[in-house]
Short mmCIF file of C-alpha atoms and ligand atoms in Angstrom, two decimals:
data_model
loop_
_atom_site.label_atom_id
_atom_site.label_comp_id
_atom_site.label_asym_id
_atom_site.label_seq_id
_atom_site.Cartn_x
_atom_site.Cartn_y
_atom_site.Cartn_z
CA MET A 1 45.35 80.59 -7.41
CA ALA A 2 44.02 76.86 -5.98
CA GLU A 3 43.83 75.96 -2.31
CA LYS A 4 46.49 74.01 -0.30
CA ILE A 5 44.90 70.21 -0.10
CA LEU A 6 47.97 69.23 1.62
CA GLU A 7 50.60 71.15 4.04
CA VAL A 8 53.84 69.25 5.03
CA ARG A 9 55.56 70.86 7.71
CA HIS A 10 58.86 69.91 9.49
CA LEU A 11 58.15 66.06 9.09
CA LYS A 12 60.56 63.49 10.45
CA LYS A 13 60.56 59.80 10.09
CA TYR A 14 63.26 57.92 12.02
CA PHE A 15 64.06 54.58 12.34
CA SER A 16 65.35 52.94 15.50
CA LEU A 17 67.70 49.69 14.56
CA ARG A 18 67.86 46.93 17.08
CA ASN A 19 71.74 48.04 17.61
CA GLY A 20 70.47 51.53 18.99
CA LEU A 21 71.41 53.03 15.64
CA ILE A 22 68.83 55.24 13.96
CA VAL A 23 68.11 55.83 10.66
CA TYR A 24 67.06 59.27 9.27
CA ALA A 25 64.84 58.67 6.73
CA VAL A 26 63.45 61.86 6.73
CA ASP A 27 64.18 64.79 8.74
CA ASP A 28 62.50 68.30 8.79
CA VAL A 29 60.58 68.26 4.87
CA GLY A 30 58.15 70.86 4.43
CA LEU A 31 56.27 70.68 1.30
CA ASP A 32 52.69 71.90 0.04
CA ILE A 33 50.42 70.47 -2.57
CA ARG A 34 47.44 72.47 -4.49
CA ALA A 35 43.99 71.17 -5.17
CA GLY A 36 45.36 70.17 -9.29
CA GLU A 37 48.52 70.53 -9.23
CA THR A 38 51.46 67.97 -9.87
CA LEU A 39 54.63 68.28 -7.27
CA GLY A 40 57.51 66.11 -8.45
CA LEU A 41 59.09 64.79 -5.84
CA VAL A 42 62.95 63.85 -6.66
CA GLY A 43 65.83 61.58 -5.28
CA GLU A 44 68.43 59.23 -5.55
CA SER A 45 68.10 55.76 -4.03
CA GLY A 46 67.99 55.97 -0.30
CA SER A 47 67.16 59.64 -0.29
CA GLY A 48 63.54 58.69 1.93
CA LYS A 49 61.28 59.59 -0.79
CA SER A 50 59.36 56.28 -0.73
CA THR A 51 59.39 56.79 3.26
CA ILE A 52 57.84 59.98 2.66
CA ALA A 53 55.23 58.71 0.30
CA TYR A 54 54.27 55.82 3.33
CA VAL A 55 54.38 58.57 6.02
CA LEU A 56 51.47 60.42 4.39
CA VAL A 57 49.12 57.37 3.25
CA GLY A 58 49.64 56.40 7.09
CA MET A 59 51.39 53.29 6.56
CA TYR A 60 54.14 54.29 8.81
CA GLU A 61 53.46 56.87 12.08
CA ALA A 62 55.67 60.27 11.64
CA THR A 63 58.11 60.75 14.00
CA GLY A 64 57.71 64.68 14.32
CA GLY A 65 55.99 67.23 12.28
CA GLU A 66 52.67 67.85 10.70
CA ILE A 67 50.96 66.38 7.74
CA VAL A 68 47.89 69.08 7.55
CA TYR A 69 45.21 67.40 4.80
CA ARG A 70 42.33 70.11 3.92
CA GLY A 71 42.81 71.12 7.59
CA ASP A 72 43.38 68.24 9.70
CA ASN A 73 46.76 67.32 11.49
CA ILE A 74 47.08 63.56 10.14
CA ALA A 75 50.75 62.81 10.95
CA HIS A 76 50.41 60.57 13.96
CA ASN A 77 46.90 58.76 13.39
CA GLY A 78 48.13 56.27 10.50
CA LEU A 79 45.59 53.89 11.50
CA TYR A 80 42.94 55.90 12.89
CA ARG A 81 42.44 58.09 9.89
CA THR A 82 38.69 58.83 9.15
CA MET A 83 37.31 56.05 6.14
CA LYS A 84 36.87 59.51 4.24
CA GLN A 85 40.56 60.79 5.02
CA LYS A 86 41.93 57.35 3.78
CA GLY A 87 39.76 57.12 0.87
CA GLU A 88 40.89 60.31 -0.67
CA ILE A 89 44.58 60.06 -0.10
CA GLN A 90 46.02 57.04 -2.18
CA ILE A 91 49.16 55.50 -3.91
CA VAL A 92 50.45 53.93 -6.75
CA PHE A 93 53.17 51.61 -5.96
CA GLN A 94 56.29 51.57 -8.67
CA ASP A 95 55.90 47.59 -8.80
CA PRO A 96 52.49 46.76 -10.53
CA GLY A 97 53.31 42.58 -10.33
CA SER A 98 53.95 42.70 -6.56
CA SER A 99 50.81 44.84 -5.53
CA LEU A 100 48.18 43.34 -7.32
CA ASN A 101 47.33 40.20 -5.59
CA PRO A 102 47.96 37.05 -8.30
CA LYS A 103 45.69 35.22 -6.89
CA ARG A 104 42.19 37.25 -7.79
CA THR A 105 40.99 38.72 -10.75
CA ILE A 106 41.16 42.25 -11.78
CA ARG A 107 37.35 42.53 -10.59
CA LYS A 108 37.81 41.19 -7.05
CA SER A 109 41.00 43.65 -6.83
CA LEU A 110 38.71 46.52 -8.00
CA LYS A 111 36.13 45.68 -5.86
CA ALA A 112 37.92 45.60 -2.56
CA PRO A 113 38.62 48.86 -1.86
CA MET A 114 34.51 49.57 -2.71
CA ALA A 115 33.56 46.55 -0.03
CA VAL A 116 35.40 49.05 2.97
CA HIS A 117 34.51 52.38 1.64
CA ASP A 118 31.53 52.40 -0.20
CA ARG A 119 29.66 49.66 2.06
CA GLY A 120 26.03 50.76 0.10
CA LEU A 121 26.46 49.60 -3.44
CA SER A 122 25.04 46.62 -4.03
CA ARG A 123 27.14 43.59 -5.83
CA ASN A 124 25.76 44.62 -9.12
CA GLN A 125 27.10 48.12 -8.78
CA MET A 126 30.31 47.34 -7.40
CA ASN A 127 30.58 45.34 -10.51
CA LYS A 128 29.21 47.78 -13.10
CA ARG A 129 31.74 50.26 -10.81
CA ALA A 130 35.00 47.78 -11.44
CA GLU A 131 34.48 47.95 -15.47
CA ASP A 132 34.00 51.43 -15.69
CA LEU A 133 37.21 52.53 -13.68
CA LEU A 134 38.75 49.80 -16.53
CA GLU A 135 37.49 51.86 -19.34
CA GLU A 136 38.14 55.26 -17.13
CA VAL A 137 42.10 54.07 -17.17
CA GLY A 138 41.88 53.01 -20.94
CA LEU A 139 41.21 49.30 -20.82
CA PRO A 140 38.44 47.49 -21.79
CA ALA A 141 36.12 46.59 -19.05
CA GLU A 142 36.34 42.56 -19.91
CA PHE A 143 39.76 42.26 -18.24
CA ALA A 144 37.83 42.67 -15.32
CA ASP A 145 37.41 38.63 -15.43
CA LYS A 146 41.60 38.32 -16.32
CA TYR A 147 44.06 37.50 -13.77
CA PRO A 148 47.29 40.12 -13.53
CA ARG A 149 49.69 38.20 -15.30
CA ALA A 150 47.30 37.63 -18.28
CA LEU A 151 48.29 41.31 -18.50
CA GLY A 152 51.24 43.29 -19.57
CA GLY A 153 53.36 45.56 -17.60
CA GLY A 154 51.84 48.90 -18.75
CA GLU A 155 48.16 47.44 -18.40
CA ARG A 156 48.81 46.19 -14.84
CA GLN A 157 50.21 49.73 -13.48
CA LEU A 158 47.00 51.00 -15.04
CA VAL A 159 44.80 48.26 -13.12
CA SER A 160 46.91 49.87 -9.92
CA VAL A 161 45.54 53.56 -10.94
CA ALA A 162 41.99 52.37 -11.20
CA ARG A 163 42.16 50.88 -7.96
CA ALA A 164 43.62 53.82 -6.31
CA LEU A 165 40.50 55.55 -8.01
CA ALA A 166 37.83 53.44 -6.62
CA THR A 167 37.84 55.29 -3.21
CA ARG A 168 37.36 58.46 -5.07
CA PRO A 169 40.38 59.99 -3.93
CA SER A 170 41.75 63.68 -4.08
CA LEU A 171 45.54 63.28 -3.49
CA MET A 172 47.12 60.33 -5.46
CA ILE A 173 50.65 59.85 -4.31
CA LEU A 174 52.60 58.06 -7.22
CA ASP A 175 55.53 56.00 -6.06
CA GLU A 176 57.97 55.54 -9.35
CA PRO A 177 54.67 54.42 -11.14
CA THR A 178 56.35 53.93 -14.26
CA SER A 179 60.23 53.17 -13.37
CA ALA A 180 59.34 49.07 -13.64
CA LEU A 181 57.57 49.69 -17.00
CA ASP A 182 59.36 49.02 -20.29
CA VAL A 183 59.88 52.78 -22.03
CA SER A 184 57.60 52.53 -24.63
CA VAL A 185 54.98 51.56 -22.33
CA GLN A 186 55.85 54.51 -19.73
CA ALA A 187 54.40 57.42 -22.00
CA LYS A 188 50.79 55.68 -22.37
CA VAL A 189 50.69 55.65 -18.66
CA ILE A 190 52.24 59.27 -17.87
CA SER A 191 49.42 60.21 -20.72
CA LYS A 192 46.80 58.63 -18.75
CA LEU A 193 47.99 60.19 -15.51
CA THR A 194 47.71 63.37 -17.01
CA ASP A 195 44.13 63.05 -18.61
CA LEU A 196 43.12 61.75 -15.30
CA GLN A 197 44.11 64.46 -13.48
CA SER A 198 42.51 67.10 -15.81
CA GLU A 199 38.69 64.74 -16.02
CA LEU A 200 39.07 64.73 -12.38
CA GLY A 201 41.01 67.28 -10.46
CA LEU A 202 43.27 65.58 -8.87
CA SER A 203 46.62 66.13 -7.14
CA TYR A 204 49.47 64.49 -7.72
CA LEU A 205 52.61 63.72 -5.61
CA PHE A 206 55.13 62.34 -8.40
CA ILE A 207 57.90 60.46 -6.56
CA THR A 208 61.19 59.64 -8.88
CA HIS A 209 64.34 59.18 -9.36
CA ASP A 210 64.09 60.65 -12.99
CA LEU A 211 64.52 64.17 -12.74
CA SER A 212 63.89 64.59 -16.87
CA LEU A 213 60.88 63.04 -16.53
CA MET A 214 59.59 66.55 -14.16
CA ARG A 215 59.94 68.38 -17.05
CA ASN A 216 56.67 67.76 -18.34
CA VAL A 217 54.89 66.43 -16.01
CA ALA A 218 55.48 68.67 -13.04
CA ASP A 219 53.90 71.78 -12.06
CA ARG A 220 56.25 72.12 -9.18
CA VAL A 221 59.86 69.83 -8.26
CA ALA A 222 61.41 69.33 -5.38
CA ILE A 223 65.14 67.46 -4.84
CA LEU A 224 65.29 65.61 -1.54
CA TYR A 225 68.87 64.61 -0.38
CA LEU A 226 69.29 62.26 2.57
CA GLY A 227 65.77 62.94 4.23
CA ARG A 228 66.24 66.97 3.23
CA ILE A 229 64.40 68.60 0.75
CA CYS A 230 67.40 70.67 -0.56
CA GLU A 231 65.54 73.15 -3.07
CA GLN A 232 61.92 73.55 -4.66
CA ALA A 233 60.64 75.82 -7.03
CA PRO A 234 58.21 75.98 -10.11
CA THR A 235 58.83 73.72 -13.01
CA ALA A 236 60.10 76.40 -15.55
CA ASP A 237 62.03 78.22 -12.76
CA PHE A 238 63.64 74.95 -11.93
CA PHE A 239 65.06 74.02 -15.08
CA GLU A 240 66.51 77.86 -16.24
CA LYS A 241 67.78 78.56 -12.75
CA PRO A 242 68.92 75.78 -10.67
CA LEU A 243 70.65 77.08 -7.35
CA HIS A 244 71.44 74.31 -5.11
CA PRO A 245 74.88 72.49 -5.95
CA TYR A 246 73.47 69.51 -5.51
CA THR A 247 70.57 69.87 -7.94
CA GLN A 248 73.22 71.31 -10.14
CA MET A 249 75.04 68.74 -10.29
CA LEU A 250 71.95 66.53 -11.21
CA LEU A 251 70.81 68.57 -13.95
CA SER A 252 74.01 68.48 -15.57
CA SER A 253 74.02 64.81 -16.10
CA ILE A 254 70.74 64.33 -17.35
CA PRO A 255 70.22 63.55 -21.33
CA VAL A 256 68.01 65.85 -23.31
CA ALA A 257 67.18 65.53 -26.97
CA THR A 258 67.61 69.58 -27.83
CA ARG A 259 70.54 71.88 -28.73
CA GLU A 260 68.29 74.20 -26.57
CA GLU A 261 68.00 72.27 -23.72
CA GLU A 262 71.76 71.46 -23.71
CA ALA A 263 71.86 74.93 -23.69
CA LEU A 264 70.26 75.67 -20.59
CA LYS A 265 72.16 72.53 -18.53
CA PRO A 266 74.77 73.71 -16.29
CA ALA A 267 78.14 73.08 -17.25
CA ARG A 268 78.97 69.32 -16.66
CA ILE A 269 79.78 68.25 -12.75
CA VAL A 270 81.16 65.37 -12.36
CA SER A 271 79.55 63.54 -9.36
CA SER A 272 81.91 62.99 -6.59
CA GLY A 273 81.09 60.60 -4.02
CA GLU A 274 78.02 58.30 -2.93
CA ILE A 275 75.08 59.16 -1.30
CA PRO A 276 76.04 58.73 2.96
CA SER A 277 74.09 56.75 4.94
CA PRO A 278 71.00 57.90 6.65
CA VAL A 279 72.35 56.16 10.02
CA ASN A 280 75.79 58.58 10.12
CA VAL A 281 74.11 61.87 8.24
CA PRO A 282 77.15 64.41 8.28
CA SER A 283 77.18 67.66 10.21
CA GLY A 284 76.34 70.63 9.18
CA CYS A 285 74.99 70.76 5.68
CA ALA A 286 74.04 66.77 4.74
CA PHE A 287 75.74 67.42 1.04
CA HIS A 288 78.96 69.18 2.09
CA GLN A 289 81.49 66.24 1.74
CA ARG A 290 80.12 65.91 -2.04
CA CYS A 291 79.66 69.99 -2.85
CA ARG A 292 82.65 71.66 -5.13
CA ASP A 293 81.22 74.97 -3.62
CA MET A 294 81.59 73.75 -0.01
CA MET A 295 82.76 76.39 3.04
CA PRO A 296 83.77 76.12 6.15
CA VAL A 297 80.09 77.26 7.75
CA CYS A 298 78.45 74.46 5.75
CA GLU A 299 80.52 71.92 7.91
CA ARG A 300 79.03 73.18 10.91
CA ASP A 301 75.41 74.92 10.68
CA ARG A 302 72.37 73.31 9.11
CA PRO A 303 71.49 75.74 6.25
CA LEU A 304 67.78 77.00 6.30
CA MET A 305 65.30 77.16 3.48
CA SER A 306 65.54 80.95 2.11
CA GLU A 307 63.15 82.07 -0.35
CA ILE A 308 64.89 83.49 -2.96
CA SER A 309 62.01 84.17 -6.09
CA PRO A 310 58.13 83.26 -5.75
CA GLY A 311 57.91 79.76 -5.22
CA HIS A 312 61.71 79.20 -5.53
CA ALA A 313 63.22 78.02 -2.73
CA VAL A 314 66.90 76.65 -1.55
CA CYS A 315 68.64 75.65 1.63
CA CYS A 316 72.14 76.43 1.18
CA HIS A 317 74.63 78.44 2.55
CA LEU A 318 75.19 80.47 -0.65
CA TYR A 319 72.29 81.96 -0.59
CA ALA A 320 71.95 82.49 3.20
CA ASN A 321 70.92 86.40 2.85
CA GLY A 322 68.96 85.98 -0.08
CA SER A 323 71.54 86.92 -2.30
CA PHE A 324 71.12 85.37 -5.76
FE1 LIG B 401 77.38 73.41 -0.63
FE2 LIG B 401 77.44 74.81 1.55
FE3 LIG B 401 75.43 75.16 0.12
FE4 LIG B 401 75.88 72.80 1.16
S1 LIG B 401 75.35 74.63 2.28
S2 LIG B 401 75.22 72.91 -0.55
S3 LIG B 401 78.06 72.25 1.29
S4 LIG B 401 77.57 76.11 -0.35
#
């Protein structure tokens, strides 16, 4: 089995508001990523998935917990990570339109990270590398002298991928990388990301609200609810035997293409209520107000994660004794 390059333990990120309230955006999250694998992190809007991304790349400092990257805990040194660590963990944002500077040519945008992380490169070498990066993501080298506005949405997102590759990363955080794109373009970008992963041995944390997308993209899936992981499993196991009531609710509502897939889906569970505010997290299990299986203990005690089968863990009182 490939080595773990990232181990996140009891990660917390809270934000204090001016009125004294606290936003519990990420609360006791644990996950691992191995070399060359894709972990799909799935959650509704407001579940804290982008906050996790920003903490992992050092844009936010963690409130608590550990982020162990290749043996070093980097949770509390966001701005002070080594250049090597910064270069090796890169992020691709959802909207390439706002993440690329419209006043810079693509060449300039691609050279910017090289100027910081690869100071030994001459100007000619940087120009050549910028063009090579474009070709690596399937775009013509001539795009280097265009501005972002001259490109389509999918092309701009591939430029963002090329820019992330400029520092030779090991781990890429893909924060909803296709959700701002037309459906026809999404498949091309995902296919290129998959090719790059095999060619370069990259690890991906693929963040999305689209659970169905994970079936063919992720090796493992983790479900996030109100800043907490409620279930993690290898992808095949996850889609065949979803355990957590929230996961079952999500899976029961995703569209499927074939009768075989329909037969594997849990019976339709009507979603009740909205995701509560992370300022006012319910006591005990954060899902208890929406859960059809709620028991008295759920309102009182926060459930712990239990591993039910190899790699398949769930955080729910229904499985508290490892029962299944
Ligand atoms: Fe439902 Fe209780 Fe499980 Fe929470 S712990 S998901 S409320 S059964």
